[in-house]
Coordinates of C-alpha atoms in Angstrom, one line a residue:
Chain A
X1 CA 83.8 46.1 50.7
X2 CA 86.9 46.8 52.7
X3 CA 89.1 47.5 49.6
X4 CA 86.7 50.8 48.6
X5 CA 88.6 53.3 50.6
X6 CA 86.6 56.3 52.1
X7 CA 87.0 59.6 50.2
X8 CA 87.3 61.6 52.8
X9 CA 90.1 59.9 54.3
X10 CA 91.4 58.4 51.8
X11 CA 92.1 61.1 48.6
X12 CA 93.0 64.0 50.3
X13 CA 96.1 62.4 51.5
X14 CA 96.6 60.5 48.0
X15 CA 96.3 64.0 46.3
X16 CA 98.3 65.5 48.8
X17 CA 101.1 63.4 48.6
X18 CA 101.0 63.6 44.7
X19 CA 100.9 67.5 45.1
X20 CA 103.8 66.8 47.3
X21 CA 106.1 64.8 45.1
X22 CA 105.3 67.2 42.2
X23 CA 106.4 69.9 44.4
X24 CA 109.7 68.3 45.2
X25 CA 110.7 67.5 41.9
X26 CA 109.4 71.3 40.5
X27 CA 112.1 72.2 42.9
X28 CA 114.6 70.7 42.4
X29 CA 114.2 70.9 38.7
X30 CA 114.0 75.0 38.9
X31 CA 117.3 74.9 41.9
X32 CA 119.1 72.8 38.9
X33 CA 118.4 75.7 36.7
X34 CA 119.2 78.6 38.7
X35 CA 122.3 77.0 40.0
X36 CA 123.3 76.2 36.4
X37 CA 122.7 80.1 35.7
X38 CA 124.0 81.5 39.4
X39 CA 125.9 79.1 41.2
X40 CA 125.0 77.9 44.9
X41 CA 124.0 81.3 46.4
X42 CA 120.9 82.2 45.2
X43 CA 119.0 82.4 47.3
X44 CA 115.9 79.9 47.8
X45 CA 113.4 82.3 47.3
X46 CA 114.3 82.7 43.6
X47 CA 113.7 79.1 43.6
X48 CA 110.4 78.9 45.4
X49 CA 109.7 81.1 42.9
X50 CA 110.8 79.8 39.7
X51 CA 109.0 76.8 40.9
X52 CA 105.6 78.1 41.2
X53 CA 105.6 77.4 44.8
X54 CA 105.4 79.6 48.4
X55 CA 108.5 79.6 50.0
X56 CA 106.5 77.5 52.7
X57 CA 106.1 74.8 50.6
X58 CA 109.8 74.7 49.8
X59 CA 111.1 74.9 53.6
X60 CA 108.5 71.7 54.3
X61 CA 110.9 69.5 51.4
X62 CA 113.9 71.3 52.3
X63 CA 115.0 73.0 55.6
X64 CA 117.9 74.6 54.6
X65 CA 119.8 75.2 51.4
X66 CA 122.3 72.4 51.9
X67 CA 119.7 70.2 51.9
X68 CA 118.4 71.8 48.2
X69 CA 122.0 71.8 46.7
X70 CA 122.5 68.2 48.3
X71 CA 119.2 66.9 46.1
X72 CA 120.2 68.5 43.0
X73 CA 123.9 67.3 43.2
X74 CA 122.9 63.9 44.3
X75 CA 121.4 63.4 40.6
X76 CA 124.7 65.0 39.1
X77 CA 126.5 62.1 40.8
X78 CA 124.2 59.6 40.0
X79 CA 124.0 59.9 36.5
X80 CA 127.9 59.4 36.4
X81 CA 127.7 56.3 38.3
X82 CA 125.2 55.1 36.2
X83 CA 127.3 55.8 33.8
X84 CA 130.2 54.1 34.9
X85 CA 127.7 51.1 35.6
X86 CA 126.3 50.8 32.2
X87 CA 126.7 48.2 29.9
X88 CA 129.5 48.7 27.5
X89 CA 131.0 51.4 30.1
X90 CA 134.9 52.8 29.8
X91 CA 136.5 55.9 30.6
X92 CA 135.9 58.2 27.7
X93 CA 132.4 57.6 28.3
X94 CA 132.0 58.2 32.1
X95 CA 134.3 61.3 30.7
X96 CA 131.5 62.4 28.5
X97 CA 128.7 62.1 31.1
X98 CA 131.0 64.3 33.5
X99 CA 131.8 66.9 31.4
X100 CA 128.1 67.4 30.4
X101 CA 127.7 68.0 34.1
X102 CA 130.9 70.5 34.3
X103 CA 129.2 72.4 31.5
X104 CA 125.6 72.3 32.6
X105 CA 126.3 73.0 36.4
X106 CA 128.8 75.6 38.5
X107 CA 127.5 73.9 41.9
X108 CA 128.3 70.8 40.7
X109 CA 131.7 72.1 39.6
X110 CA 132.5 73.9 43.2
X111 CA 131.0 70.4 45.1
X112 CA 133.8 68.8 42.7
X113 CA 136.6 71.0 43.8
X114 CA 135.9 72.0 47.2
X115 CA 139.1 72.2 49.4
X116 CA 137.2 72.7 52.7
X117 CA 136.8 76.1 53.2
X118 CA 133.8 77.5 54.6
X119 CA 131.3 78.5 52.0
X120 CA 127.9 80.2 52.4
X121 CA 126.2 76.8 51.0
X122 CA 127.3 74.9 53.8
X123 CA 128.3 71.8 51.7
X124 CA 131.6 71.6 51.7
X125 CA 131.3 68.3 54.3
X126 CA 129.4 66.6 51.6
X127 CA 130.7 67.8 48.5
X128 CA 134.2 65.8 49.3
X129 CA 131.5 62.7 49.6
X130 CA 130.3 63.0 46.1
X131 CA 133.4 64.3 45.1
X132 CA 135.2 60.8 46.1
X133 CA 131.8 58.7 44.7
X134 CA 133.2 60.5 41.2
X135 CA 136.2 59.5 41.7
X136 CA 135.2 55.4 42.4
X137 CA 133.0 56.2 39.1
X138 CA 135.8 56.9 37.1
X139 CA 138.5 55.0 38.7
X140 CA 136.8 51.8 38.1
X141 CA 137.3 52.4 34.4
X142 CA 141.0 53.4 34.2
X143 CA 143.3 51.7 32.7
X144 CA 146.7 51.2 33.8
X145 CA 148.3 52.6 30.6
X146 CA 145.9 55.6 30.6
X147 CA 147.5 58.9 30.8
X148 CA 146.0 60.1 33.7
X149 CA 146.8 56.8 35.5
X150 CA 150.2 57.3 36.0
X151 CA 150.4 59.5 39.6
X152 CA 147.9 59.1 41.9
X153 CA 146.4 62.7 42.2
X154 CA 146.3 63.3 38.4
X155 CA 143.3 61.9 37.5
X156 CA 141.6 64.4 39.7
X157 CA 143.8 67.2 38.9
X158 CA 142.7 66.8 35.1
X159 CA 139.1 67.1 36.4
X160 CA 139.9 70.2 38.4
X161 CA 141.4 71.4 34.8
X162 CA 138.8 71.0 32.5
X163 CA 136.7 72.7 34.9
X164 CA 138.6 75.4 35.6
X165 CA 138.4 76.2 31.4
X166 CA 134.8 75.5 31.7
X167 CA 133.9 78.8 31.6
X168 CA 131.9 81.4 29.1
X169 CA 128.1 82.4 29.2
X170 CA 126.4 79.7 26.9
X171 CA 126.8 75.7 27.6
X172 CA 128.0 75.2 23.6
X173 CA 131.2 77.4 24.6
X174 CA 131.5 75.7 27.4
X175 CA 131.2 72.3 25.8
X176 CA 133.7 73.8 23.6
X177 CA 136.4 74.7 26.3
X178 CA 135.9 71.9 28.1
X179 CA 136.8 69.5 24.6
X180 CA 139.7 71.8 23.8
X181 CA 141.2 71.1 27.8
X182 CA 140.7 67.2 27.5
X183 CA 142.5 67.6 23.8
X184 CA 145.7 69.7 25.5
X185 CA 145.8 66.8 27.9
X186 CA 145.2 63.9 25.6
X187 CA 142.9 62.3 26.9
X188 CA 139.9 60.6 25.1
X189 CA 136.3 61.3 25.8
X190 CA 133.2 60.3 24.9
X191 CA 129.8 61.6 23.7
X192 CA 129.4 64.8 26.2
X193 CA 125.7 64.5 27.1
X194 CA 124.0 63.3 30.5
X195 CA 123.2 59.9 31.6
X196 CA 119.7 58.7 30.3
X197 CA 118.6 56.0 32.4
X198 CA 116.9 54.0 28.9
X199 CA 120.0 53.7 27.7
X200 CA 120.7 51.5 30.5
X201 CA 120.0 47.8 28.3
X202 CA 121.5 49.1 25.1
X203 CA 124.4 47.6 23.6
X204 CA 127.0 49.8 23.7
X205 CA 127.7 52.2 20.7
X206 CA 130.9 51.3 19.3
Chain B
X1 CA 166.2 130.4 56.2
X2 CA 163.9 130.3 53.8
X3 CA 164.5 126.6 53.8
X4 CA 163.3 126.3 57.5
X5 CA 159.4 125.1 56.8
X6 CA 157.0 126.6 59.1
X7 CA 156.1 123.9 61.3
X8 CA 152.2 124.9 61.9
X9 CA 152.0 125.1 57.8
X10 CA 153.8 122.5 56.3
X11 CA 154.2 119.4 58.7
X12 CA 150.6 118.6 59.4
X13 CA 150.4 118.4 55.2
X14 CA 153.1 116.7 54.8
X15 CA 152.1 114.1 58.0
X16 CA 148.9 113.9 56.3
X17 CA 150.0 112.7 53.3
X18 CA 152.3 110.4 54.6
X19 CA 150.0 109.1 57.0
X20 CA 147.5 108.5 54.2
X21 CA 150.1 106.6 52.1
X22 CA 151.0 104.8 54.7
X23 CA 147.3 103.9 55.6
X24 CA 146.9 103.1 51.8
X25 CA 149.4 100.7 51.5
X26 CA 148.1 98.8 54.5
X27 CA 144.6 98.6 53.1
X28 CA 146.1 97.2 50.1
X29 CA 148.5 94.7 51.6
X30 CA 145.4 93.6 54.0
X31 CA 143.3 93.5 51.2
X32 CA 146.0 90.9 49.3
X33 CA 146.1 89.2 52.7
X34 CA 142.1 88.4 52.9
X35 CA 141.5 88.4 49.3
X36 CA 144.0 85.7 49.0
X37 CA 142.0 83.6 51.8
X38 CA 138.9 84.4 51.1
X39 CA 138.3 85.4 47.7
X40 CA 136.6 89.0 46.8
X41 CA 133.5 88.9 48.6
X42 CA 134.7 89.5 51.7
X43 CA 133.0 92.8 53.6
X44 CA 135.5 96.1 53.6
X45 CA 135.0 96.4 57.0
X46 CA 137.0 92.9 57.3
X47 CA 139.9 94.8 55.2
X48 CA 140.1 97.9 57.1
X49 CA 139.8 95.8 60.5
X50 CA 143.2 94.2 59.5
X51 CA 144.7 97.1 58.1
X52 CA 144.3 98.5 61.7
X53 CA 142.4 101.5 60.4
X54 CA 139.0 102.9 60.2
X55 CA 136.3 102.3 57.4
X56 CA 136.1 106.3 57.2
X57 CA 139.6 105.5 56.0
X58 CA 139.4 103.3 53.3
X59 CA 136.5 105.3 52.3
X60 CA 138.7 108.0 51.7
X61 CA 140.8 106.0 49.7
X62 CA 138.8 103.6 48.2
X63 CA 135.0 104.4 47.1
X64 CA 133.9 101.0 46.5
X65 CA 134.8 97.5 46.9
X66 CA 136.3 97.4 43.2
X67 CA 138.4 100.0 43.9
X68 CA 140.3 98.4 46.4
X69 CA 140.0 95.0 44.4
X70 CA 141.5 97.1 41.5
X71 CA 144.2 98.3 43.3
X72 CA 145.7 94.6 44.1
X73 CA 144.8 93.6 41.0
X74 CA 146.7 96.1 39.5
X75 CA 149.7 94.7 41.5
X76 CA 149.2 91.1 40.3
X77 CA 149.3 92.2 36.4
X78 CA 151.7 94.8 37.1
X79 CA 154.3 92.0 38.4
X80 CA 153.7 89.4 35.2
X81 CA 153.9 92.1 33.2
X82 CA 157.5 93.2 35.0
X83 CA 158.8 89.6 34.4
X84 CA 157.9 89.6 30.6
X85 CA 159.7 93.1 30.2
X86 CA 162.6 91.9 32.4
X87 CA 165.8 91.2 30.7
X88 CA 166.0 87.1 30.2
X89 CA 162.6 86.8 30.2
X90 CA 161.5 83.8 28.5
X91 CA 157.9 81.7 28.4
X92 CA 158.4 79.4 31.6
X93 CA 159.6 82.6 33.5
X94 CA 156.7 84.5 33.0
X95 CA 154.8 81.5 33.8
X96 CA 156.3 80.6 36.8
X97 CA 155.7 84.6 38.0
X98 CA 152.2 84.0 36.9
X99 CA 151.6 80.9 38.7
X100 CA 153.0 82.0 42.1
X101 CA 149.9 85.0 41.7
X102 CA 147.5 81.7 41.0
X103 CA 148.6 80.3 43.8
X104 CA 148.5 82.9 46.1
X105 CA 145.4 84.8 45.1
X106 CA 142.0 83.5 44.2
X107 CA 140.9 86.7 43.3
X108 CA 143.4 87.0 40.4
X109 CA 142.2 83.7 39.7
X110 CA 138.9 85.1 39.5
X111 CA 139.5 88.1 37.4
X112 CA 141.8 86.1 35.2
X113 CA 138.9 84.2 34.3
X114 CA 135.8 86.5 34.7
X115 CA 133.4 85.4 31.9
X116 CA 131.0 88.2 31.6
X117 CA 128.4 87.6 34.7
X118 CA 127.5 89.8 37.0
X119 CA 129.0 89.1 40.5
X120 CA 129.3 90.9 43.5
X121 CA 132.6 92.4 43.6
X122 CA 131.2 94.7 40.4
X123 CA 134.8 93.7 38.7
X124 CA 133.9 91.9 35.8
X125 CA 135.1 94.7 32.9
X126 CA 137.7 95.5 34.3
X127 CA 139.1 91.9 34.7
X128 CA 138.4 91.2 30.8
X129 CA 141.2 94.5 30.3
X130 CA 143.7 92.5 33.0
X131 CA 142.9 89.6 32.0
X132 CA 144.3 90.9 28.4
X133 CA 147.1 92.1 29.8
X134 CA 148.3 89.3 31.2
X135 CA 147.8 87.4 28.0
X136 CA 149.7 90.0 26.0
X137 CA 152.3 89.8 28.4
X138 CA 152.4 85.4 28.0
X139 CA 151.7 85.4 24.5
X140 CA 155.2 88.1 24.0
X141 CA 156.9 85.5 24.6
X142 CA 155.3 82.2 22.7
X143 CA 157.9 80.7 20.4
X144 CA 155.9 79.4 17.2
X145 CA 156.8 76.0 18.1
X146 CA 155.5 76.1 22.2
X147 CA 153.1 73.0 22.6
X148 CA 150.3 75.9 23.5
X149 CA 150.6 78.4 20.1
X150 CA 148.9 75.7 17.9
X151 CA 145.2 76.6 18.3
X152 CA 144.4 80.6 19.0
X153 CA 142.9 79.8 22.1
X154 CA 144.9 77.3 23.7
X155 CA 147.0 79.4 25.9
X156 CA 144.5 81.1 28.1
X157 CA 142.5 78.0 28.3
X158 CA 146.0 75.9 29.4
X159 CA 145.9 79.2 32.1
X160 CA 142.4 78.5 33.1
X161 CA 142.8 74.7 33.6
X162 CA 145.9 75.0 35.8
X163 CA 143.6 77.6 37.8
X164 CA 141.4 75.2 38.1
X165 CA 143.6 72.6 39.6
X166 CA 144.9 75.6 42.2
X167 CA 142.8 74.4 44.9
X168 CA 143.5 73.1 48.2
X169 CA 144.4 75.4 52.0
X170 CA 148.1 75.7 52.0
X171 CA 150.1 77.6 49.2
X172 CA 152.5 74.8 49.0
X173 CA 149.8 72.5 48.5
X174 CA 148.4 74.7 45.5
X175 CA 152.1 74.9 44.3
X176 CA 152.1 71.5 44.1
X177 CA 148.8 71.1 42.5
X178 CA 149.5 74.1 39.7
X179 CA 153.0 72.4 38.6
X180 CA 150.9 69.0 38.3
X181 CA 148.7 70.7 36.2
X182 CA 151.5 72.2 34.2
X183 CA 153.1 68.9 34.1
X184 CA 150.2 67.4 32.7
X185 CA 149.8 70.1 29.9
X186 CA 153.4 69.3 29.0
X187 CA 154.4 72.7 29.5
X188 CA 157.9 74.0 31.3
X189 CA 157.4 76.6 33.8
X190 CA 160.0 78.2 35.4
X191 CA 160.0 79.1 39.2
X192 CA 157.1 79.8 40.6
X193 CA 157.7 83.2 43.0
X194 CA 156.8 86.6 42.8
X195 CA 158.6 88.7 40.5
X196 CA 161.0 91.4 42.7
X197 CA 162.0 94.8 40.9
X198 CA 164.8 94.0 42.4
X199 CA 165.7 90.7 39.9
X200 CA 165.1 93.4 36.8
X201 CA 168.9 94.4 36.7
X202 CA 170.4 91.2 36.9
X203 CA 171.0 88.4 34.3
X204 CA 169.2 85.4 33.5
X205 CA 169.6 82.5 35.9
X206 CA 170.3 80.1 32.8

């Protein structure tokens, strides 16, 4: 009976690493939140807290804030590449998933547009990383003849743009700016929502 | 000779008060300086450091960090709203006056587009009343027919976008960056510089 494991050795650690993982993602799912609400300087032990968790617990995941910011931004750029690598996938669309971002999240917006100043987050090294993965995500889907096609820095300047307008206390009004920036620029874009990983097999909607 | 002041009486007074102009514009022209590098949340002790004078001295002028931010502020509007009132004075002018304070202070940038939340510099009702002012100043000048008078809002968000796109370490590079932005709205701005009291007598350049 080698395949019966031995309690005592064998479920603490299961349990702990489930406690673990649940831990993590309470984390990063209450830093997403507060950065949505604060930007990147809170500090982390308003997130412990909003978490449910010591601030012990939260410096074993994460030793410093960069390394917070980094997890929750990492799933910001994610769900645009997934985006961009969906079936059915074109500009307006990648468009949409990105603006939900620049309306749900300020960090995300300052990772976007940081110009490599020093900053109290310590990210600015990384951000220009995931700032350049969003710009593969959406440059892979630009067509020639698109408007913001024509120079080589404007596709990036328009994003800088509709994030500078996203601004105003509730996400709707933000949504609502950040529409009324892309329409002064003329330029398309799709369904503003984030990146659901089921969608993944659908046909495309249109 | 009544005229003759007596020196023990009237020079310290009027020594002080020079002195303490003096020491009063140099807090505000250091606080333009570091504001326009760092933003507004840099320490006061930083301002009076490079103003060459004591913090027991900017005390005296300034109670609080928004006072001094208020103070440059002030200067920013002031100058916008100079360049609408200026003889000539049309919408690109007042734009390009507008723009050069983007690109030279994040700070305006910040109060120009202060959306209600709390933030450290205390500022935030305040900016909503310059913020105003500079869009009474723009909107003076809006011909019915200007690509940004369609839709009630469209003008501050157009300013708010090209903000956005003001990012980057140089002031030429920002420059470059803010007439992009400008470019890709479709709208004609006229030179980007500071407006000078001097300019106010003379006619237009076109």
């Amino acid at each position: 009976m080698t395949q019966r494991p031995l309690p005592d050795e064998r479920r603490p650690a299961n349990d702990g690493r489930r406690v673990a993982a649940r831990n993590r993602a309470a984390l990063v799912a209450a830093a997403r939140e507060i950065y949505a609400e604060y930007g990147l300087d809170v500090p982390l032990s308003a997130i412990a807290r909003r978490a449910g968790v010591g601030q012990g617990v939260l410096y074993r995941h994460f030793p410093d804030r960069a390394a917070v910011a980094t997890a929750v931004l990492e799933e910001n750029v994610g769900q645009i590449e997934q985006a961009a690598a969906a079936p059915g996938a074109d500009i307006a669309r990648v468009l949409g998933v990105l603006t939900w971002h620049q309306t749900q999240s300020a960090a995300f917006i300052n990772i976007l547009h940081a110009d490599g100043t020093a900053n109290r987050s310590g990210i600015p090294a990384y951000a220009s990383a995931l700032s350049g993965r969003v710009e593969r995500a959406l440059r892979a889907h630009l067509p020639d003849d698109h408007r913001l096609a024509a120079a080589k820095d404007d596709l990036m300047i328009a994003v800088a743009m509709v994030s500078g307008a996203v601004t105003g206390p509730t996400r709707e009004l933000r949504e609502h700016r950040a529409l009324a920036a892309w329409r002064l620029l003329g330029v398309e874009v799709g369904p503003v929502r984030p990146f659901d990983d089921d969608e993944g097999g659908q046909p495309p909607l249109d």
